[in-house]
Amino acid sequence: MSPRDGQIRDGAEGFYAADSRLISRLVLSVNGQEPESVDAQLSHAREARFLAVHRDGDDRNPDPTVTVERVRTAGRGCERITLSNHGRHRVQLALRLETACDLSDMSEVRSGRPREALPATANERGVSWTSPGEGAVTLSGTPAPDRVKADRDSASLVWDVELAPAQKWSLALVLDAASRAASKPPVVAAPPPGPKPWSSPRVTCTDSRLARLLDRSLDDLAAMMLADPQDHADRFLAAGAPWYLTLFGRDSLWAARMMLPLGTELAAGTLRTLARRQGAVHDAATEEQPGKIMHELRREASDTLPPLYYGTIDATPLFVTLLAEAWRWGMPENEVASLLPAAERALVWLHDYADADGDGFVEYARLRENGLVNQGWKDSEDGVQSTAARLAEPPIALAEVQGYAYEAARAGAELLAAFGRPGADYWREWAEKLAGRFRSAFWVEDDLGPYVAIALDGGKRPVDAVASNMGHLLGTGILDQAECRLVAQRLALADMDSGWGLRTMSANAQGFNPLGYHTGSVWAHDTAIAVAGLAATGHDQAAASLLDGLLDAASGFDYRLPELHAGEERRPRGRPAPYPASCRPQAWAAAAGVSLLTSLLGLQPDLPAGRIRLRPLAASPVGALEVSGIRLGSSSVTVSVDGCGHGEIAGLPQETRVEK
């Protein structure tokens, strides 16, 4: 992780591996001066190129004559530095690298409390650092440096280089780590070489924002792709870089769900990876329960959480829904059938464990003292609060989780019936009873009218904050048509639609903070989910406004949407403010670009039934649009829409009917 000049100085910058920072400082200078940065580009998913220039002091030539190229890769051979002399005179250059190592844990860096730099030891090829109980790190160069100086908290390596005109010189840096964590079996793996588990769509549109967002997002998603070490063919998306570069149940499921229009392979790999780690026993220390889908996987325990932690209320129903949606998009039936036992165990968890107090709602209360207080996607300690800023007391039943559970029960029933398994009628009835209870308990009203409360607290009282959670209910089926209209109207008001996307909490709430993690900021995936629900339920104007705002926000971040950004009011010629510790890239933020594309096209396939619904967004902010490379089962199709609600699909099998 580094800024665009390639230098590693402070903050979150550094070389990371296995949740540890191996190099915390790496600053290059030539003849005592840092070179002037010219450009930085991703060559491909795991390689970046930094170009800079050094001025040699020749006043007769205004152009810089010495270039410094750094090509940095993820892996042991971490960087190649090339100096080139484009001038007419021989130059003497001293290339210097200042470096340090702190072996800080990822969580320590994220909290702004990294460890002190370790004492350095010089050797003939470079420098090394050793920490008792943690391991050792070595940075070496080929050719070997001419001079090495090691101090208590830093080191410097110097190469003396003489270049004739048109001559180049290269240095290869190699980073070796022998740490306690690295000695353990890997919990995640690098993906094997080969094609990505999704197609690369070609987008033709007069509005360039969408195509630019998709191009950058798909590059970033490729960089965050990991594999299950138990079966390297099963690939999934890490939650985000740098803090969450591992398997997360909720995040990986949502990202795979958003990517379904580009193929079902990613969904299949994600589902199989999570199914292998599905809960099997009762364990309060990890919050594991039979059938439950995990929350987070790490190599080692953190200060608060075990390496494999199950403290999430929503990953389990999302697992069932993703399997059903992948089936509708054309996932092969044998792959669906192999995952049905895991889906059935997930449904049993909904019945046996998700309602601890028997009130009929899906709810959570942490099982370990230092577990996550909130276990939905808004999992910060103040993420669930009232309009008056009172924090909810557990057990907490989140609004969107009831929608997820309803959707999972209905989707699970459809799968069970289609594959000849028992229980479909029970889960349909279970879902309808949940919808009735939800309708009676979650609706509240203020001066602006009725809306859905964010949650019920432990006393079964509505937690009355106006929050983005209600946007996740759209499209789940738990709301009727009139209720969808009320939610759409509320999300479209200025206190929720910031102009840069959907705020997580109303700007009118007492606890509103535009830079609060879940209390007023804007999350790309949260906005994209609301856009998808609004579009699916026919509320095109509200969907178009949020979609347009998120595309504008993307342009302010060079089309690499961060995990979240500030929910400040949009001002003319302004740009969205970043959240200081945001992951960038983040898997579900990057996948949000694909979700926005799907909403614009209005695609809702049901390939097992041989039909596809095509309802393009009628108020499209990007105008006419043509997309090739959409995957429907084994077919690659082209979808054309006119921006006014009309569209066509080319390339479908003849037996598939399109409902417009």
Coordinates of N, CA, C and O in Angstrom, one line a residue, residues 121 136 182 244 378 545 580 606:
T121 N 19.7 -4.9 11.4 CA 21.0 -5.5 11.3 C 21.5 -5.6 9.8 O 20.7 -6.1 9.0
A136 N 11.4 -13.1 11.6 CA 12.5 -12.3 11.0 C 12.0 -11.8 9.6 O 11.3 -12.6 8.9
A182 N 3.5 -17.1 9.5 CA 3.8 -17.7 8.1 C 4.1 -19.1 8.2 O 4.0 -19.9 7.2
Y244 N -9.1 -5.9 5.5 CA -9.9 -7.1 5.4 C -9.6 -8.0 4.3 O -10.5 -8.5 3.6
K378 N -23.9 -3.2 9.8 CA -23.5 -2.0 10.6 C -23.1 -2.5 12.0 O -23.8 -2.5 13.0
S545 N -31.7 8.8 -9.1 CA -31.1 9.9 -8.3 C -29.9 9.3 -7.5 O -28.8 9.9 -7.5
P580 N -11.4 8.6 6.6 CA -9.9 8.5 6.8 C -9.4 7.1 6.7 O -8.3 6.9 6.1
D606 N -34.7 -16.1 -14.5 CA -35.2 -17.3 -13.8 C -35.0 -18.5 -14.9 O -35.9 -19.0 -15.4

